[in-house]
Tab-separated table of C-alpha atoms in Angstrom:
chain	number	residue	atom	x	y	z
U	1	MET	CA	14.219	7.684	-17.632
U	2	LYS	CA	10.550	7.022	-18.293
U	3	GLN	CA	11.141	3.251	-18.402
U	4	PHE	CA	12.955	3.431	-15.054
U	5	ALA	CA	10.053	5.374	-13.537
U	6	GLU	CA	7.587	2.789	-14.941
U	7	ILE	CA	9.629	-0.038	-13.395
U	8	ILE	CA	9.632	1.648	-9.986
U	9	SER	CA	5.913	2.358	-10.213
U	10	ASN	CA	5.077	-1.182	-11.362
U	11	LEU	CA	7.186	-2.816	-8.648
U	12	PHE	CA	4.941	-1.468	-5.876
U	13	PRO	CA	2.597	-4.498	-5.663
U	14	TYR	CA	5.548	-6.868	-5.551
U	15	TRP	CA	7.273	-4.844	-2.847
U	16	PHE	CA	4.030	-4.791	-0.888
U	17	ILE	CA	3.816	-8.606	-1.032
U	18	ILE	CA	7.490	-8.981	-0.070
U	19	SER	CA	6.872	-6.627	2.855
U	20	MET	CA	4.082	-8.900	4.065
U	21	THR	CA	6.673	-11.658	4.517
U	22	LEU	CA	8.625	-9.290	6.775
U	23	LEU	CA	5.554	-8.248	8.764
U	24	PHE	CA	3.553	-11.484	9.047
U	25	LYS	CA	4.864	-14.913	9.992
U	26	ASN	CA	1.832	-16.894	8.890
U	27	ILE	CA	1.821	-17.860	5.183
U	28	VAL	CA	-1.990	-17.722	5.104
U	29	GLU	CA	-1.929	-14.057	6.163
U	30	ILE	CA	0.833	-13.248	3.686
U	31	ILE	CA	-1.287	-14.687	0.889
U	32	LEU	CA	-4.666	-13.363	2.085
U	33	ILE	CA	-3.508	-9.862	3.052
U	34	GLY	CA	-0.574	-9.410	0.675
U	35	ALA	CA	-1.005	-11.352	-2.551
U	36	LEU	CA	-4.731	-11.896	-3.086
U	37	PRO	CA	-5.798	-8.239	-2.811
U	38	PHE	CA	-3.500	-7.360	-5.711
U	39	ILE	CA	-4.691	-10.370	-7.682
U	40	VAL	CA	-8.305	-9.244	-7.132
U	41	TRP	CA	-7.356	-5.708	-8.230
U	42	VAL	CA	-5.569	-6.936	-11.388
U	43	ILE	CA	-8.407	-9.303	-12.331
U	44	TYR	CA	-10.941	-6.498	-11.865
U	45	ALA	CA	-8.860	-4.193	-14.076
U	46	LYS	CA	-8.502	-6.884	-16.768
U	47	LEU	CA	-12.258	-7.520	-16.776
U	48	LYS	CA	-12.803	-3.777	-17.254
U	49	ASN	CA	-10.062	-3.574	-19.938
U	50	GLN	CA	-8.034	-1.223	-17.749
U	51	GLN	CA	-4.446	-1.143	-16.575
U	52	TRP	CA	-4.016	-2.278	-12.969
U	53	ASP	CA	-2.603	1.185	-12.218
U	54	ILE	CA	-5.920	2.996	-12.557
U	55	GLU	CA	-5.096	6.650	-13.179
U	56	ASP	CA	-8.539	8.209	-12.812
U	57	ARG	CA	-10.106	8.542	-9.369
U	58	ALA	CA	-13.654	7.344	-10.089
U	59	PRO	CA	-12.770	3.912	-11.559
U	60	ARG	CA	-10.675	3.179	-8.437
U	61	ILE	CA	-13.712	3.262	-6.156
U	62	MET	CA	-15.262	-0.072	-7.179
U	63	PRO	CA	-12.092	-2.189	-6.770
U	64	LEU	CA	-11.508	-0.511	-3.400
U	65	ILE	CA	-15.054	-1.415	-2.342
U	66	LEU	CA	-14.433	-4.981	-3.528
U	67	LEU	CA	-11.257	-5.098	-1.426
U	68	ILE	CA	-13.162	-3.919	1.654
U	69	CYS	CA	-15.762	-6.670	1.064
U	70	TYR	CA	-12.912	-9.128	0.528
U	71	GLY	CA	-11.439	-8.015	3.858
U	72	PHE	CA	-14.660	-8.836	5.673
U	73	LEU	CA	-14.775	-12.237	3.933
U	74	ILE	CA	-11.252	-13.228	4.962
U	75	TYR	CA	-11.449	-11.757	8.474
U	76	PRO	CA	-12.445	-15.059	10.127
U	77	PHE	CA	-9.420	-16.803	8.585
U	78	ILE	CA	-6.666	-14.462	9.710
U	79	ASP	CA	-4.991	-13.358	12.917
U	80	HIS	CA	-6.769	-10.402	14.475
U	81	GLY	CA	-3.571	-8.716	15.628
U	82	TYR	CA	-2.769	-5.042	15.370
U	83	LEU	CA	-1.195	-5.335	11.883
U	84	THR	CA	-4.371	-6.807	10.421
U	85	MET	CA	-6.441	-4.058	12.016
U	86	ILE	CA	-4.081	-1.394	10.679
U	87	PHE	CA	-4.300	-2.778	7.137
U	88	PHE	CA	-8.107	-2.804	7.181
U	89	ILE	CA	-8.299	0.687	8.667
U	90	ASN	CA	-5.889	1.963	6.012
U	91	LEU	CA	-7.969	0.367	3.260
U	92	ILE	CA	-11.099	2.095	4.554
U	93	ILE	CA	-9.273	5.442	4.846
U	94	ILE	CA	-7.841	5.214	1.304
U	95	SER	CA	-11.251	4.214	-0.056
U	96	THR	CA	-13.005	7.084	1.711
U	97	ILE	CA	-10.502	9.651	0.451
U	98	THR	CA	-10.750	8.251	-3.086
U	99	VAL	CA	-14.503	8.848	-3.153
U	100	PHE	CA	-13.797	12.584	-2.876
U	101	TRP	CA	-10.251	13.094	-4.142
U	102	LYS	CA	-7.439	11.277	-5.955
U	103	ILE	CA	-4.618	10.347	-3.598
U	104	SER	CA	-1.402	8.500	-4.394
U	105	ILE	CA	-2.128	5.011	-3.098
U	106	HIS	CA	1.439	4.042	-4.049
U	107	CYS	CA	2.869	6.720	-1.728
U	108	TYR	CA	0.332	6.074	1.034
U	109	GLY	CA	1.136	2.348	0.892
U	110	SER	CA	4.907	2.898	0.791
U	111	SER	CA	4.649	5.205	3.824
U	112	THR	CA	2.555	2.614	5.637
U	113	ILE	CA	5.098	-0.129	4.994
U	114	LEU	CA	7.950	2.149	6.101
U	115	ILE	CA	6.257	2.889	9.439
U	116	LEU	CA	5.108	-0.690	10.102
U	117	LEU	CA	8.498	-2.250	9.345
U	118	ALA	CA	10.300	0.404	11.392
U	119	HIS	CA	7.922	-0.280	14.298
U	120	LYS	CA	8.253	-4.058	14.068
U	121	TYR	CA	12.064	-4.064	13.955
U	122	TYR	CA	12.728	-1.080	16.233
U	123	GLY	CA	14.526	-3.110	18.936
U	124	ASP	CA	16.958	-4.799	16.518
U	125	ASN	CA	19.341	-2.017	15.484
U	126	THR	CA	20.745	-3.713	12.364
U	127	ILE	CA	17.431	-4.852	10.880
U	128	PHE	CA	15.771	-1.582	11.936
U	129	PHE	CA	18.419	0.490	10.153
U	130	ILE	CA	18.294	-1.638	6.989
U	131	ALA	CA	14.474	-1.636	6.927
U	132	LEU	CA	14.328	2.106	7.529
U	133	VAL	CA	16.924	3.117	4.916
U	134	PHE	CA	15.742	0.655	2.268
U	135	ASN	CA	12.080	1.583	2.664
U	136	LEU	CA	12.870	5.277	2.757
U	137	LEU	CA	14.655	4.857	-0.593
U	138	ILE	CA	11.647	2.970	-1.956
U	139	LEU	CA	9.291	5.711	-0.732
U	140	ILE	CA	11.381	8.505	-2.260
U	141	SER	CA	11.748	6.552	-5.539
U	142	THR	CA	7.998	5.932	-5.623
U	143	MET	CA	7.242	9.594	-5.030
U	144	TRP	CA	9.615	10.578	-7.847
U	145	ALA	CA	8.196	7.956	-10.245
U	146	ARG	CA	4.579	8.968	-9.661
U	147	LEU	CA	5.446	12.615	-10.308
U	148	TYR	CA	7.742	11.899	-13.264
U	149	LEU	CA	5.056	9.794	-14.952
U	150	ASN	CA	2.474	12.539	-14.325
U	151	ARG	CA	0.201	10.047	-12.574
U	152	HIS	CA	-0.232	12.460	-9.669
U	153	THR	CA	0.251	16.060	-8.713
U	154	LYS	CA	2.743	17.109	-6.053
U	155	LEU	CA	-0.168	17.616	-3.671
U	156	GLN	CA	-1.548	14.088	-4.257
U	157	VAL	CA	1.901	12.544	-3.720
U	158	GLY	CA	2.638	14.750	-0.699
U	159	ILE	CA	-0.713	14.150	0.976
U	160	GLY	CA	-0.536	10.414	0.234
U	161	THR	CA	2.923	10.228	1.801
U	162	LEU	CA	2.135	12.402	4.830
U	163	LEU	CA	-1.175	10.694	5.578
U	164	GLY	CA	0.468	7.277	5.286
U	165	LEU	CA	3.130	8.316	7.782
U	166	ILE	CA	0.939	10.221	10.242
U	167	ILE	CA	-2.088	7.910	10.253
U	168	ASN	CA	0.047	4.821	10.791
U	169	ILE	CA	2.076	6.408	13.582
U	170	VAL	CA	-1.230	7.304	15.274
U	171	LEU	CA	-2.674	3.812	14.623
U	172	ILE	CA	0.389	2.089	16.084
U	173	GLY	CA	0.236	4.353	19.138
U	174	THR	CA	-3.479	3.737	19.557
U	175	ILE	CA	-3.815	0.027	18.741
U	176	THR	CA	-0.605	-1.428	20.226
């Protein structure tokens, strides 16, 4: 069971990148917003002799700050649509919370993807239903894996999930 939970937990970055292909049409944005942030995170962890899944709160702060700086660097090269704004706002929110408290970034990110894909494909009943059910299963599996592996408490997983859902519903309503 532990290996299954590790697989689910470790698949998050790949699912995030795959989700970018469903959200963005431009390959440059998919690479700059989806793939490169995880590459930066993994390289940072390797240089610090850490796992990419940084368990302690304090060591997460520096790579999050680097990702915010990275976001400002790539901003001129990407579309300035609502999805890009939502991703940057979420990064700043996650980083701010992490300064004070450990939150499940996996669950926050999975919730974000669930809401954004559901919003994007809302008018197409078949794709909407598939995106909603599939991403809901991914979110629930991620929540279970993070708890099973003792990487987070129930509160950290619950707050990460709820904030990801609520903040992104509010952002979509505000920005679009």
